[in-house]
C-alpha cells in the first residue's frame, strides 16, 4: 500500500482543511515527517490509521476525540486517504461521530 494523499478537516491539530500530497514523493520509499512540536506530525499518522481502520495510531483515542478544539462548530470532522495497491488507486473517507 502506497499512500498518495491525506486530507483532513477539523481533525486533530488541523482546525480547518489541510491536504498532504504524497504523490510528489514519486517512488521514494523512505521520507521524513518533521516539524516543531504541535505541527501535526502525529495527526497525519492518526489520520491514515483512522481512515483505514476507524482507530487512531496507537489506539489511544477514538475518532470522536480527534475533533479539533479550534474548529468552527459547524465544520464537520473528516479524513480522506488516497492510496494505491499496485496500479489500482483507492480513496477512503471517514468521519467520526460528530458533536
Short mmCIF file of C-alpha atoms in Angstrom, two decimals:
data_model
loop_
_atom_site.label_atom_id
_atom_site.label_comp_id
_atom_site.label_asym_id
_atom_site.label_seq_id
_atom_site.Cartn_x
_atom_site.Cartn_y
_atom_site.Cartn_z
CA UNK A 1 0.00 0.00 0.00
CA UNK A 2 1.38 3.39 -1.03
CA UNK A 3 -0.31 6.49 0.43
CA UNK A 4 -0.88 9.19 -2.21
CA UNK A 5 -2.71 11.99 -0.40
CA UNK A 6 -4.15 12.71 3.03
CA UNK A 7 -6.93 15.26 3.52
CA UNK A 8 -8.14 16.27 6.95
CA UNK A 9 -10.77 18.70 8.15
CA UNK A 10 -11.25 19.75 11.79
CA UNK A 11 -9.15 16.71 12.72
CA UNK A 12 -6.52 16.73 15.47
CA UNK A 13 -4.30 19.78 15.29
CA UNK A 14 -5.84 20.84 11.95
CA UNK A 15 -8.67 23.27 12.74
CA UNK A 16 -9.58 23.79 9.08
CA UNK A 17 -8.90 21.76 5.94
CA UNK A 18 -5.43 20.58 5.01
CA UNK A 19 -4.05 18.21 2.39
CA UNK A 20 -0.69 16.50 2.13
CA UNK A 21 0.25 15.39 -1.38
CA UNK A 22 2.45 12.32 -1.02
CA UNK A 23 2.45 11.60 -4.76
CA UNK A 24 5.20 14.19 -5.05
CA UNK A 25 7.46 11.64 -3.39
CA UNK A 26 7.19 9.56 -6.58
CA UNK A 27 8.89 6.22 -5.98
CA UNK A 28 10.86 7.26 -2.88
CA UNK A 29 10.08 4.65 -0.25
CA UNK A 30 11.52 6.49 2.74
CA UNK A 31 10.75 10.04 3.79
CA UNK A 32 10.93 12.14 6.91
CA UNK A 33 7.96 13.79 8.58
CA UNK A 34 9.41 16.62 10.62
CA UNK A 35 8.34 19.86 12.22
CA UNK A 36 8.05 21.59 15.58
CA UNK A 37 6.02 20.21 18.46
CA UNK A 38 2.32 20.65 17.74
CA UNK A 39 2.75 20.96 13.97
CA UNK A 40 0.53 17.95 13.29
CA UNK A 41 3.00 15.15 12.54
CA UNK A 42 1.32 12.53 14.69
CA UNK A 43 -2.07 13.73 13.47
CA UNK A 44 -1.10 12.67 9.94
CA UNK A 45 -0.41 9.13 11.14
CA UNK A 46 -3.62 9.20 13.17
CA UNK A 47 -5.48 10.28 10.01
CA UNK A 48 -4.09 7.40 7.95
CA UNK A 49 -4.92 4.89 10.67
CA UNK A 50 -8.38 6.34 11.25
CA UNK A 51 -9.19 6.37 7.53
CA UNK A 52 -8.17 2.73 7.11
CA UNK A 53 -9.28 1.18 10.41
CA UNK A 54 -11.55 3.64 12.22
CA UNK A 55 -9.00 3.91 15.05
CA UNK A 56 -6.11 6.27 15.68
CA UNK A 57 -2.48 5.17 15.64
CA UNK A 58 -1.57 3.58 18.93
CA UNK A 59 -5.26 3.11 19.77
CA UNK A 60 -5.06 5.81 22.44
CA UNK A 61 -8.04 7.87 21.22
CA UNK A 62 -11.24 7.14 19.37
CA UNK A 63 -12.32 9.13 16.32
CA UNK A 64 -14.67 11.44 18.21
CA UNK A 65 -11.75 12.54 20.39
CA UNK A 66 -9.85 13.63 17.27
CA UNK A 67 -12.11 16.61 16.58
CA UNK A 68 -10.05 19.81 16.66
CA UNK A 69 -10.88 22.01 19.64
CA UNK A 70 -10.14 25.04 17.43
CA UNK A 71 -12.51 24.12 14.57
CA UNK A 72 -15.59 26.16 13.77
CA UNK A 73 -18.61 24.48 15.42
CA UNK A 74 -20.39 23.75 12.12
CA UNK A 75 -17.31 22.44 10.27
CA UNK A 76 -17.59 18.66 10.08
CA UNK A 77 -14.65 16.48 11.04
CA UNK A 78 -13.44 14.13 8.30
CA UNK A 79 -10.42 12.34 6.88
CA UNK A 80 -9.74 11.12 3.34
CA UNK A 81 -6.89 8.92 2.26
CA UNK A 82 -5.95 8.23 -1.34
CA UNK A 83 -3.69 5.22 -1.74
CA UNK A 84 -2.55 2.71 -4.32
CA UNK A 85 -2.26 -1.06 -4.24
CA UNK A 86 -0.14 -1.90 -7.23
CA UNK A 87 -1.61 0.09 -10.11
CA UNK A 88 -5.11 0.37 -8.58
CA UNK A 89 -5.99 3.61 -6.77
CA UNK A 90 -8.46 3.88 -3.91
CA UNK A 91 -9.97 6.62 -1.76
CA UNK A 92 -11.41 6.04 1.68
CA UNK A 93 -13.22 8.81 3.55
CA UNK A 94 -14.28 8.51 7.14
CA UNK A 95 -15.95 10.86 9.61
CA UNK A 96 -16.11 10.22 13.35
CA UNK A 97 -19.21 10.73 15.42
CA UNK A 98 -19.92 14.47 15.29
CA UNK A 99 -20.72 16.65 18.33
#
